[in-house]
PDB file of N, CA, C and O in Angstrom:
ATOM      1  N   ALA A   1       4.398  -0.028 -23.239  1.00  0.00           N
ATOM      2  CA  ALA A   1       4.435   1.491 -22.670  1.00  0.00           C
ATOM      3  C   ALA A   1       5.425   1.620 -21.743  1.00  0.00           C
ATOM      4  O   ALA A   1       5.449   0.877 -20.646  1.00  0.00           O
ATOM      5  N   LEU A   2       6.095   2.607 -21.944  1.00  0.00           N
ATOM      6  CA  LEU A   2       7.238   3.001 -20.649  1.00  0.00           C
ATOM      7  C   LEU A   2       7.215   4.473 -20.119  1.00  0.00           C
ATOM      8  O   LEU A   2       6.823   5.819 -21.051  1.00  0.00           O
ATOM      9  N   PRO A   3       6.877   4.623 -18.551  1.00  0.00           N
ATOM     10  CA  PRO A   3       6.450   5.996 -18.101  1.00  0.00           C
ATOM     11  C   PRO A   3       7.830   6.966 -18.315  1.00  0.00           C
ATOM     12  O   PRO A   3       9.136   6.159 -18.426  1.00  0.00           O
ATOM     13  N   MET A   4       7.786   8.095 -18.403  1.00  0.00           N
ATOM     14  CA  MET A   4       8.787   8.869 -19.205  1.00  0.00           C
ATOM     15  C   MET A   4       8.418  10.427 -18.260  1.00  0.00           C
ATOM     16  O   MET A   4       7.572  10.923 -18.593  1.00  0.00           O
ATOM     17  N   VAL A   5       9.295  10.964 -17.675  1.00  0.00           N
ATOM     18  CA  VAL A   5       9.452  12.459 -17.188  1.00  0.00           C
ATOM     19  C   VAL A   5      10.689  12.804 -17.909  1.00  0.00           C
ATOM     20  O   VAL A   5      11.791  12.420 -18.343  1.00  0.00           O
ATOM     21  N   GLU A   6      10.153  13.986 -18.413  1.00  0.00           N
ATOM     22  CA  GLU A   6      11.001  14.919 -19.254  1.00  0.00           C
ATOM     23  C   GLU A   6      10.787  16.333 -18.893  1.00  0.00           C
ATOM     24  O   GLU A   6       9.942  16.994 -18.466  1.00  0.00           O
ATOM     25  N   PHE A   7      11.910  16.820 -18.658  1.00  0.00           N
ATOM     26  CA  PHE A   7      12.516  18.369 -18.045  1.00  0.00           C
ATOM     27  C   PHE A   7      13.258  18.859 -19.266  1.00  0.00           C
ATOM     28  O   PHE A   7      13.993  18.303 -19.706  1.00  0.00           O
ATOM     29  N   LYS A   8      12.913  20.214 -19.787  1.00  0.00           N
ATOM     30  CA  LYS A   8      13.639  21.001 -20.761  1.00  0.00           C
ATOM     31  C   LYS A   8      13.816  22.085 -19.822  1.00  0.00           C
ATOM     32  O   LYS A   8      13.041  22.822 -19.457  1.00  0.00           O
ATOM     33  N   MET A   9      15.129  22.679 -19.898  1.00  0.00           N
ATOM     34  CA  MET A   9      15.641  23.959 -19.195  1.00  0.00           C
ATOM     35  C   MET A   9      16.162  24.556 -20.372  1.00  0.00           C
ATOM     36  O   MET A   9      17.218  24.243 -20.891  1.00  0.00           O
ATOM     37  N   ALA A  10      15.909  26.337 -20.068  1.00  0.00           N
ATOM     38  CA  ALA A  10      16.701  27.034 -20.900  1.00  0.00           C
ATOM     39  C   ALA A  10      17.561  28.031 -19.963  1.00  0.00           C
ATOM     40  O   ALA A  10      16.930  28.449 -19.151  1.00  0.00           O
ATOM     41  N   PHE A  11      19.021  27.940 -19.953  1.00  0.00           N
ATOM     42  CA  PHE A  11      19.886  29.091 -19.335  1.00  0.00           C
ATOM     43  C   PHE A  11      19.897  30.146 -19.922  1.00  0.00           C
ATOM     44  O   PHE A  11      20.760  30.045 -21.300  1.00  0.00           O
ATOM     45  N   PRO A  12      19.981  31.388 -19.577  1.00  0.00           N
ATOM     46  CA  PRO A  12      20.606  32.268 -20.642  1.00  0.00           C
ATOM     47  C   PRO A  12      22.104  32.454 -20.246  1.00  0.00           C
ATOM     48  O   PRO A  12      22.367  32.369 -19.447  1.00  0.00           O
ATOM     49  N   VAL A  13      22.612  32.399 -21.656  1.00  0.00           N
ATOM     50  CA  VAL A  13      24.054  32.828 -21.701  1.00  0.00           C
ATOM     51  C   VAL A  13      24.364  33.360 -22.845  1.00  0.00           C
ATOM     52  O   VAL A  13      23.678  33.826 -23.850  1.00  0.00           O
ATOM     53  N   ASN A  14      25.739  34.081 -22.446  1.00  0.00           N
ATOM     54  CA  ASN A  14      26.175  34.801 -23.367  1.00  0.00           C
ATOM     55  C   ASN A  14      27.578  34.322 -23.766  1.00  0.00           C
ATOM     56  O   ASN A  14      28.673  34.116 -22.947  1.00  0.00           O
ATOM     57  N   GLY A  15      28.080  34.916 -25.130  1.00  0.00           N
ATOM     58  CA  GLY A  15      29.580  34.573 -25.287  1.00  0.00           C
ATOM     59  C   GLY A  15      29.789  32.775 -25.971  1.00  0.00           C
ATOM     60  O   GLY A  15      28.866  32.555 -26.740  1.00  0.00           O
ATOM     61  N   ASP A  16      30.947  32.509 -25.832  1.00  0.00           N
ATOM     62  CA  ASP A  16      31.176  31.622 -26.819  1.00  0.00           C
ATOM     63  C   ASP A  16      31.089  30.226 -26.040  1.00  0.00           C
ATOM     64  O   ASP A  16      31.443  29.675 -24.601  1.00  0.00           O
ATOM     65  N   LEU A  17      29.766  29.551 -26.247  1.00  0.00           N
ATOM     66  CA  LEU A  17      29.363  28.285 -25.613  1.00  0.00           C
ATOM     67  C   LEU A  17      30.204  26.731 -25.549  1.00  0.00           C
ATOM     68  O   LEU A  17      30.159  26.199 -24.800  1.00  0.00           O
ATOM     69  N   SER A  18      31.393  27.412 -26.581  1.00  0.00           N
ATOM     70  CA  SER A  18      32.225  25.847 -26.385  1.00  0.00           C
ATOM     71  C   SER A  18      32.706  26.173 -25.467  1.00  0.00           C
ATOM     72  O   SER A  18      33.602  25.137 -24.923  1.00  0.00           O
ATOM     73  N   ARG A  19      32.820  27.027 -24.760  1.00  0.00           N
ATOM     74  CA  ARG A  19      33.747  26.945 -23.429  1.00  0.00           C
ATOM     75  C   ARG A  19      33.011  26.920 -21.903  1.00  0.00           C
ATOM     76  O   ARG A  19      33.392  26.869 -21.031  1.00  0.00           O
ATOM     77  N   ALA A  20      31.631  26.452 -22.467  1.00  0.00           N
ATOM     78  CA  ALA A  20      30.747  26.266 -21.128  1.00  0.00           C
ATOM     79  C   ALA A  20      31.004  25.029 -20.444  1.00  0.00           C
ATOM     80  O   ALA A  20      31.380  23.934 -21.112  1.00  0.00           O
ATOM     81  N   ARG A  21      31.198  25.003 -19.322  1.00  0.00           N
ATOM     82  CA  ARG A  21      31.146  23.898 -18.269  1.00  0.00           C
ATOM     83  C   ARG A  21      30.433  23.450 -17.351  1.00  0.00           C
ATOM     84  O   ARG A  21      29.648  24.565 -16.575  1.00  0.00           O
ATOM     85  N   LEU A  22      29.938  22.401 -16.987  1.00  0.00           N
ATOM     86  CA  LEU A  22      29.121  22.125 -15.704  1.00  0.00           C
ATOM     87  C   LEU A  22      29.951  21.453 -14.772  1.00  0.00           C
ATOM     88  O   LEU A  22      31.233  20.725 -15.151  1.00  0.00           O
ATOM     89  N   ALA A  23      29.337  21.194 -13.619  1.00  0.00           N
ATOM     90  CA  ALA A  23      29.937  20.025 -12.706  1.00  0.00           C
ATOM     91  C   ALA A  23      30.228  18.780 -13.102  1.00  0.00           C
ATOM     92  O   ALA A  23      31.034  18.174 -12.789  1.00  0.00           O
ATOM     93  N   SER A  24      29.489  18.491 -13.980  1.00  0.00           N
ATOM     94  CA  SER A  24      29.286  16.565 -14.501  1.00  0.00           C
ATOM     95  C   SER A  24      30.467  16.917 -16.047  1.00  0.00           C
ATOM     96  O   SER A  24      30.873  15.826 -16.266  1.00  0.00           O
ATOM     97  N   GLY A  25      31.075  18.143 -16.426  1.00  0.00           N
ATOM     98  CA  GLY A  25      31.781  18.105 -17.322  1.00  0.00           C
ATOM     99  C   GLY A  25      31.347  19.046 -18.613  1.00  0.00           C
ATOM    100  O   GLY A  25      31.078  19.818 -18.408  1.00  0.00           O
ATOM    101  N   PRO A  26      31.379  19.106 -19.793  1.00  0.00           N
ATOM    102  CA  PRO A  26      31.192  19.607 -20.888  1.00  0.00           C
ATOM    103  C   PRO A  26      29.865  20.011 -21.174  1.00  0.00           C
ATOM    104  O   PRO A  26      29.045  19.068 -20.301  1.00  0.00           O
ATOM    105  N   SER A  27      29.132  20.779 -21.238  1.00  0.00           N
ATOM    106  CA  SER A  27      28.178  21.624 -21.649  1.00  0.00           C
ATOM    107  C   SER A  27      26.969  20.022 -21.958  1.00  0.00           C
ATOM    108  O   SER A  27      25.800  20.449 -21.401  1.00  0.00           O
ATOM    109  N   TRP A  28      27.207  19.404 -22.936  1.00  0.00           N
ATOM    110  CA  TRP A  28      26.510  18.129 -23.152  1.00  0.00           C
ATOM    111  C   TRP A  28      26.343  17.039 -22.252  1.00  0.00           C
ATOM    112  O   TRP A  28      25.267  16.337 -22.760  1.00  0.00           O
ATOM    113  N   SER A  29      27.096  17.241 -21.073  1.00  0.00           N
ATOM    114  CA  SER A  29      26.959  16.043 -20.264  1.00  0.00           C
ATOM    115  C   SER A  29      25.817  16.501 -19.375  1.00  0.00           C
ATOM    116  O   SER A  29      25.846  15.514 -18.146  1.00  0.00           O
ATOM    117  N   PHE A  30      25.052  17.532 -18.971  1.00  0.00           N
ATOM    118  CA  PHE A  30      23.864  17.692 -18.169  1.00  0.00           C
ATOM    119  C   PHE A  30      22.953  16.301 -18.098  1.00  0.00           C
ATOM    120  O   PHE A  30      22.840  15.606 -18.945  1.00  0.00           O
ATOM    121  N   HIS A  31      22.640  16.248 -17.060  1.00  0.00           N
ATOM    122  CA  HIS A  31      22.149  14.462 -16.600  1.00  0.00           C
ATOM    123  C   HIS A  31      21.248  15.004 -15.636  1.00  0.00           C
ATOM    124  O   HIS A  31      21.188  15.705 -14.793  1.00  0.00           O
ATOM    125  N   TYR A  32      20.212  14.015 -15.057  1.00  0.00           N
ATOM    126  CA  TYR A  32      19.665  13.666 -13.729  1.00  0.00           C
ATOM    127  C   TYR A  32      19.915  12.707 -13.365  1.00  0.00           C
ATOM    128  O   TYR A  32      20.470  11.963 -13.764  1.00  0.00           O
ATOM    129  N   ASP A  33      19.520  12.740 -11.947  1.00  0.00           N
ATOM    130  CA  ASP A  33      19.819  11.554 -11.158  1.00  0.00           C
ATOM    131  C   ASP A  33      18.360  11.036 -10.682  1.00  0.00           C
ATOM    132  O   ASP A  33      17.650  11.905 -10.364  1.00  0.00           O
ATOM    133  N   PHE A  34      18.077   9.854 -10.415  1.00  0.00           N
ATOM    134  CA  PHE A  34      16.942   9.326 -10.086  1.00  0.00           C
ATOM    135  C   PHE A  34      16.832   8.641  -8.562  1.00  0.00           C
ATOM    136  O   PHE A  34      17.658   7.827  -8.406  1.00  0.00           O
ATOM    137  N   PHE A  35      15.711   8.974  -7.775  1.00  0.00           N
ATOM    138  CA  PHE A  35      15.881   8.595  -6.661  1.00  0.00           C
ATOM    139  C   PHE A  35      14.662   7.783  -6.273  1.00  0.00           C
ATOM    140  O   PHE A  35      13.724   8.611  -6.239  1.00  0.00           O
ATOM    141  N   ASN A  36      14.225   6.441  -6.048  1.00  0.00           N
ATOM    142  CA  ASN A  36      13.673   5.809  -6.233  1.00  0.00           C
ATOM    143  C   ASN A  36      12.817   6.026  -4.462  1.00  0.00           C
ATOM    144  O   ASN A  36      13.341   4.988  -3.741  1.00  0.00           O
ATOM    145  N   ALA A  37      11.647   5.951  -4.025  1.00  0.00           N
ATOM    146  CA  ALA A  37      11.491   6.653  -2.831  1.00  0.00           C
ATOM    147  C   ALA A  37       9.915   6.294  -2.563  1.00  0.00           C
ATOM    148  O   ALA A  37       9.121   6.307  -1.699  1.00  0.00           O
ATOM    149  N   TRP A  38       9.218   5.552  -3.540  1.00  0.00           N
ATOM    150  CA  TRP A  38       8.100   4.930  -3.366  1.00  0.00           C
ATOM    151  C   TRP A  38       8.012   3.741  -2.697  1.00  0.00           C
ATOM    152  O   TRP A  38       9.037   2.782  -2.708  1.00  0.00           O
ATOM    153  N   GLU A  39       7.101   3.519  -1.908  1.00  0.00           N
ATOM    154  CA  GLU A  39       6.634   2.382  -1.139  1.00  0.00           C
ATOM    155  C   GLU A  39       6.298   1.104  -2.082  1.00  0.00           C
ATOM    156  O   GLU A  39       5.473   1.166  -3.303  1.00  0.00           O
ATOM    157  N   ALA A  40       6.864   0.142  -2.262  1.00  0.00           N
ATOM    158  CA  ALA A  40       6.796  -0.875  -3.099  1.00  0.00           C
ATOM    159  C   ALA A  40       5.448  -1.528  -3.598  1.00  0.00           C
ATOM    160  O   ALA A  40       5.079  -1.411  -4.571  1.00  0.00           O
ATOM    161  N   PRO A  41       4.502  -1.544  -2.701  1.00  0.00           N
ATOM    162  CA  PRO A  41       3.172  -1.835  -2.801  1.00  0.00           C
ATOM    163  C   PRO A  41       2.574  -0.784  -3.847  1.00  0.00           C
ATOM    164  O   PRO A  41       1.621  -1.021  -4.454  1.00  0.00           O
ATOM    165  N   THR A  42       2.773   0.712  -3.358  1.00  0.00           N
ATOM    166  CA  THR A  42       2.319   1.531  -3.688  1.00  0.00           C
ATOM    167  C   THR A  42       2.594   1.650  -5.440  1.00  0.00           C
ATOM    168  O   THR A  42       1.716   1.959  -6.319  1.00  0.00           O
ATOM    169  N   LEU A  43       3.791   1.789  -5.397  1.00  0.00           N
ATOM    170  CA  LEU A  43       4.225   1.734  -6.622  1.00  0.00           C
ATOM    171  C   LEU A  43       4.132   0.728  -7.679  1.00  0.00           C
ATOM    172  O   LEU A  43       3.784   0.619  -8.936  1.00  0.00           O
ATOM    173  N   LYS A  44       3.869  -0.579  -7.315  1.00  0.00           N
ATOM    174  CA  LYS A  44       3.272  -1.535  -8.024  1.00  0.00           C
ATOM    175  C   LYS A  44       1.974  -1.646  -8.646  1.00  0.00           C
ATOM    176  O   LYS A  44       1.363  -1.886  -9.634  1.00  0.00           O
ATOM    177  N   ALA A  45       1.124  -0.791  -7.483  1.00  0.00           N
ATOM    178  CA  ALA A  45      -0.340  -0.879  -7.929  1.00  0.00           C
ATOM    179  C   ALA A  45      -0.357   0.465  -9.068  1.00  0.00           C
ATOM    180  O   ALA A  45      -1.192   0.136  -9.922  1.00  0.00           O
ATOM    181  N   LEU A  46       0.214   1.276  -9.362  1.00  0.00           N
ATOM    182  CA  LEU A  46       0.451   2.136 -10.114  1.00  0.00           C
ATOM    183  C   LEU A  46       0.999   2.055 -11.412  1.00  0.00           C
ATOM    184  O   LEU A  46       0.296   2.190 -12.309  1.00  0.00           O
ATOM    185  N   VAL A  47       1.975   1.111 -11.053  1.00  0.00           N
ATOM    186  CA  VAL A  47       2.476   0.244 -12.536  1.00  0.00           C
ATOM    187  C   VAL A  47       1.434  -0.582 -13.002  1.00  0.00           C
ATOM    188  O   VAL A  47       1.174  -0.675 -14.252  1.00  0.00           O
ATOM    189  N   ASP A  48       0.945  -1.509 -12.153  1.00  0.00           N
ATOM    190  CA  ASP A  48      -0.072  -2.487 -12.925  1.00  0.00           C
ATOM    191  C   ASP A  48      -1.564  -1.672 -13.159  1.00  0.00           C
ATOM    192  O   ASP A  48      -1.845  -1.991 -14.593  1.00  0.00           O
ATOM    193  N   HIS A  49      -1.600  -0.785 -12.404  1.00  0.00           N
ATOM    194  CA  HIS A  49      -3.060   0.086 -13.080  1.00  0.00           C
ATOM    195  C   HIS A  49      -2.796   0.671 -14.130  1.00  0.00           C
ATOM    196  O   HIS A  49      -3.271   0.759 -15.406  1.00  0.00           O
ATOM    197  N   CYS A  50      -1.798   1.901 -14.202  1.00  0.00           N
ATOM    198  CA  CYS A  50      -1.544   2.975 -15.158  1.00  0.00           C
ATOM    199  C   CYS A  50      -0.820   2.276 -16.239  1.00  0.00           C
ATOM    200  O   CYS A  50      -1.390   2.586 -17.377  1.00  0.00           O
ATOM    201  N   VAL A  51       0.382   1.969 -16.341  1.00  0.00           N
ATOM    202  CA  VAL A  51       1.197   1.513 -17.412  1.00  0.00           C
ATOM    203  C   VAL A  51       0.740   0.188 -17.914  1.00  0.00           C
ATOM    204  O   VAL A  51       0.348  -0.013 -19.081  1.00  0.00           O
ATOM    205  N   VAL A  52       0.677  -0.744 -17.150  1.00  0.00           N
ATOM    206  CA  VAL A  52       0.133  -2.331 -17.495  1.00  0.00           C
ATOM    207  C   VAL A  52      -1.393  -2.015 -18.432  1.00  0.00           C
ATOM    208  O   VAL A  52      -1.775  -2.602 -19.648  1.00  0.00           O
ATOM    209  N   GLY A  53      -1.869  -1.280 -17.652  1.00  0.00           N
ATOM    210  CA  GLY A  53      -3.329  -1.167 -18.048  1.00  0.00           C
ATOM    211  C   GLY A  53      -3.487   0.234 -18.999  1.00  0.00           C
ATOM    212  O   GLY A  53      -4.653   0.424 -19.711  1.00  0.00           O
ATOM    213  N   ALA A  54      -2.478   0.855 -19.662  1.00  0.00           N
ATOM    214  CA  ALA A  54      -2.181   1.050 -20.872  1.00  0.00           C
ATOM    215  C   ALA A  54      -3.468   2.501 -20.759  1.00  0.00           C
ATOM    216  O   ALA A  54      -3.858   2.907 -21.334  1.00  0.00           O
ATOM    217  N   LEU A  55      -3.160   3.175 -19.269  1.00  0.00           N
ATOM    218  CA  LEU A  55      -4.129   4.038 -18.816  1.00  0.00           C
ATOM    219  C   LEU A  55      -3.146   5.794 -18.967  1.00  0.00           C
ATOM    220  O   LEU A  55      -2.188   5.553 -18.739  1.00  0.00           O
ATOM    221  N   GLN A  56      -3.919   6.524 -19.191  1.00  0.00           N
ATOM    222  CA  GLN A  56      -3.100   7.787 -18.829  1.00  0.00           C
ATOM    223  C   GLN A  56      -3.601   8.716 -17.544  1.00  0.00           C
ATOM    224  O   GLN A  56      -4.612   9.384 -17.690  1.00  0.00           O
ATOM    225  N   CYS A  57      -2.785   7.978 -16.488  1.00  0.00           N
ATOM    226  CA  CYS A  57      -3.356   8.449 -15.122  1.00  0.00           C
ATOM    227  C   CYS A  57      -2.600   9.637 -14.421  1.00  0.00           C
ATOM    228  O   CYS A  57      -1.649  10.169 -14.813  1.00  0.00           O
ATOM    229  N   ASP A  58      -3.709  10.259 -13.625  1.00  0.00           N
ATOM    230  CA  ASP A  58      -3.380  11.470 -12.680  1.00  0.00           C
ATOM    231  C   ASP A  58      -2.398  10.734 -11.609  1.00  0.00           C
ATOM    232  O   ASP A  58      -2.266   9.791 -11.512  1.00  0.00           O
ATOM    233  N   ALA A  59      -2.465  11.728 -10.800  1.00  0.00           N
ATOM    234  CA  ALA A  59      -1.223  11.269  -9.545  1.00  0.00           C
ATOM    235  C   ALA A  59      -2.296  10.325  -8.374  1.00  0.00           C
ATOM    236  O   ALA A  59      -1.095   9.392  -8.066  1.00  0.00           O
ATOM    237  N   ARG A  60      -3.286  10.204  -8.815  1.00  0.00           N
ATOM    238  CA  ARG A  60      -4.124   8.922  -7.955  1.00  0.00           C
ATOM    239  C   ARG A  60      -4.070   7.610  -8.626  1.00  0.00           C
ATOM    240  O   ARG A  60      -4.290   6.972  -8.297  1.00  0.00           O
ATOM    241  N   GLY A  61      -3.649   7.727 -10.135  1.00  0.00           N
ATOM    242  CA  GLY A  61      -3.962   6.796 -10.611  1.00  0.00           C
ATOM    243  C   GLY A  61      -5.134   6.517 -11.245  1.00  0.00           C
ATOM    244  O   GLY A  61      -5.966   5.539 -11.583  1.00  0.00           O
ATOM    245  N   TYR A  62      -5.878   8.094 -11.814  1.00  0.00           N
ATOM    246  CA  TYR A  62      -7.375   7.759 -12.308  1.00  0.00           C
ATOM    247  C   TYR A  62      -7.216   7.970 -13.856  1.00  0.00           C
ATOM    248  O   TYR A  62      -6.535   9.544 -13.987  1.00  0.00           O
ATOM    249  N   ASP A  63      -7.996   7.758 -14.611  1.00  0.00           N
ATOM    250  CA  ASP A  63      -7.823   8.412 -16.051  1.00  0.00           C
ATOM    251  C   ASP A  63      -9.118   8.808 -16.683  1.00  0.00           C
ATOM    252  O   ASP A  63     -10.121   8.123 -16.202  1.00  0.00           O
ATOM    253  N   GLN A  64      -9.338  10.194 -16.415  1.00  0.00           N
ATOM    254  CA  GLN A  64     -10.644  10.469 -17.008  1.00  0.00           C
ATOM    255  C   GLN A  64     -11.186  10.351 -18.110  1.00  0.00           C
ATOM    256  O   GLN A  64     -12.530  10.508 -18.075  1.00  0.00           O
ATOM    257  N   THR A  65     -10.579   9.958 -19.024  1.00  0.00           N
ATOM    258  CA  THR A  65     -10.746   9.231 -20.287  1.00  0.00           C
ATOM    259  C   THR A  65     -11.598   7.833 -19.893  1.00  0.00           C
ATOM    260  O   THR A  65     -12.030   7.294 -21.023  1.00  0.00           O
ATOM    261  N   HIS A  66     -11.245   7.244 -19.017  1.00  0.00           N
ATOM    262  CA  HIS A  66     -11.679   5.768 -19.067  1.00  0.00           C
ATOM    263  C   HIS A  66     -11.907   5.712 -17.096  1.00  0.00           C
ATOM    264  O   HIS A  66     -11.454   4.931 -16.511  1.00  0.00           O
ATOM    265  N   PRO A  67     -13.076   6.408 -16.977  1.00  0.00           N
ATOM    266  CA  PRO A  67     -13.676   6.361 -15.572  1.00  0.00           C
ATOM    267  C   PRO A  67     -14.002   4.988 -14.851  1.00  0.00           C
ATOM    268  O   PRO A  67     -14.127   4.591 -13.786  1.00  0.00           O
ATOM    269  N   GLU A  68     -14.279   4.136 -15.995  1.00  0.00           N
ATOM    270  CA  GLU A  68     -14.931   2.674 -15.548  1.00  0.00           C
ATOM    271  C   GLU A  68     -13.261   2.121 -14.812  1.00  0.00           C
ATOM    272  O   GLU A  68     -13.810   0.859 -14.279  1.00  0.00           O
ATOM    273  N   ALA A  69     -12.143   2.271 -15.273  1.00  0.00           N
ATOM    274  CA  ALA A  69     -11.202   1.965 -14.736  1.00  0.00           C
ATOM    275  C   ALA A  69     -10.833   1.877 -13.039  1.00  0.00           C
ATOM    276  O   ALA A  69     -10.058   1.353 -12.370  1.00  0.00           O
ATOM    277  N   GLY A  70     -11.504   2.925 -12.918  1.00  0.00           N
ATOM    278  CA  GLY A  70     -11.109   3.642 -11.507  1.00  0.00           C
ATOM    279  C   GLY A  70      -9.827   4.191 -11.273  1.00  0.00           C
ATOM    280  O   GLY A  70      -9.266   4.481 -12.197  1.00  0.00           O
ATOM    281  N   ALA A  71      -9.736   4.154  -9.943  1.00  0.00           N
ATOM    282  CA  ALA A  71      -7.976   4.867  -9.333  1.00  0.00           C
ATOM    283  C   ALA A  71      -7.523   3.860  -8.584  1.00  0.00           C
ATOM    284  O   ALA A  71      -8.239   2.751  -7.920  1.00  0.00           O
ATOM    285  N   ALA A  72      -6.225   3.729  -8.804  1.00  0.00           N
ATOM    286  CA  ALA A  72      -5.351   3.090  -8.045  1.00  0.00           C
ATOM    287  C   ALA A  72      -5.267   3.294  -6.390  1.00  0.00           C
ATOM    288  O   ALA A  72      -5.428   2.248  -5.847  1.00  0.00           O
ATOM    289  N   LEU A  73      -5.418   4.543  -6.541  1.00  0.00           N
ATOM    290  CA  LEU A  73      -5.038   5.442  -5.029  1.00  0.00           C
ATOM    291  C   LEU A  73      -6.490   5.973  -4.442  1.00  0.00           C
ATOM    292  O   LEU A  73      -7.185   6.314  -5.446  1.00  0.00           O
ATOM    293  N   ASP A  74      -6.995   6.124  -3.000  1.00  0.00           N
ATOM    294  CA  ASP A  74      -7.942   6.538  -2.585  1.00  0.00           C
ATOM    295  C   ASP A  74      -8.083   8.113  -2.555  1.00  0.00           C
ATOM    296  O   ASP A  74      -6.581   8.407  -2.985  1.00  0.00           O
ATOM    297  N   GLU A  75      -8.900   8.757  -1.904  1.00  0.00           N
ATOM    298  CA  GLU A  75      -8.756  10.065  -2.180  1.00  0.00           C
ATOM    299  C   GLU A  75      -7.772  10.787  -0.995  1.00  0.00           C
ATOM    300  O   GLU A  75      -7.364  11.644  -1.479  1.00  0.00           O
ATOM    301  N   ASN A  76      -6.997   9.977  -0.450  1.00  0.00           N
ATOM    302  CA  ASN A  76      -5.872  10.348   0.465  1.00  0.00           C
ATOM    303  C   ASN A  76      -4.371   9.783  -0.443  1.00  0.00           C
ATOM    304  O   ASN A  76      -3.271  10.191   0.817  1.00  0.00           O
ATOM    305  N   TYR A  77      -4.584   9.595  -1.447  1.00  0.00           N
ATOM    306  CA  TYR A  77      -3.493   8.954  -2.113  1.00  0.00           C
ATOM    307  C   TYR A  77      -2.740   7.701  -1.675  1.00  0.00           C
ATOM    308  O   TYR A  77      -1.826   7.807  -1.407  1.00  0.00           O
ATOM    309  N   GLU A  78      -3.585   6.955  -0.885  1.00  0.00           N
ATOM    310  CA  GLU A  78      -3.057   5.735  -0.297  1.00  0.00           C
ATOM    311  C   GLU A  78      -4.054   4.745  -0.989  1.00  0.00           C
ATOM    312  O   GLU A  78      -5.257   4.487  -1.571  1.00  0.00           O
ATOM    313  N   LEU A  79      -3.122   3.207  -0.833  1.00  0.00           N
ATOM    314  CA  LEU A  79      -3.895   1.951  -1.227  1.00  0.00           C
ATOM    315  C   LEU A  79      -5.324   1.619  -0.348  1.00  0.00           C
ATOM    316  O   LEU A  79      -5.345   2.212   0.718  1.00  0.00           O
ATOM    317  N   PRO A  80      -6.466   1.342  -1.332  1.00  0.00           N
ATOM    318  CA  PRO A  80      -7.847   1.088  -1.075  1.00  0.00           C
ATOM    319  C   PRO A  80      -7.587  -0.408   0.113  1.00  0.00           C
ATOM    320  O   PRO A  80      -6.830  -0.862   0.065  1.00  0.00           O
TER     321      PRO A  80
END
């Protein structure tokens, strides 16, 4: 399993879209950048618990359909 974040945006436009340009180039060149700001131990705990554990986690690393698995982070969103 691979985690994925997907954003879909629509912008109202009029006219000939073949002439639309973005700062990155033609209209099809739209992209996102990713900045990893996680503390390494917290990221590892969430990946191990949620991704490797095949869970559908919330922000604390808790899967409501598998309460027996617990959460990766405590109620303050910190490592226990």
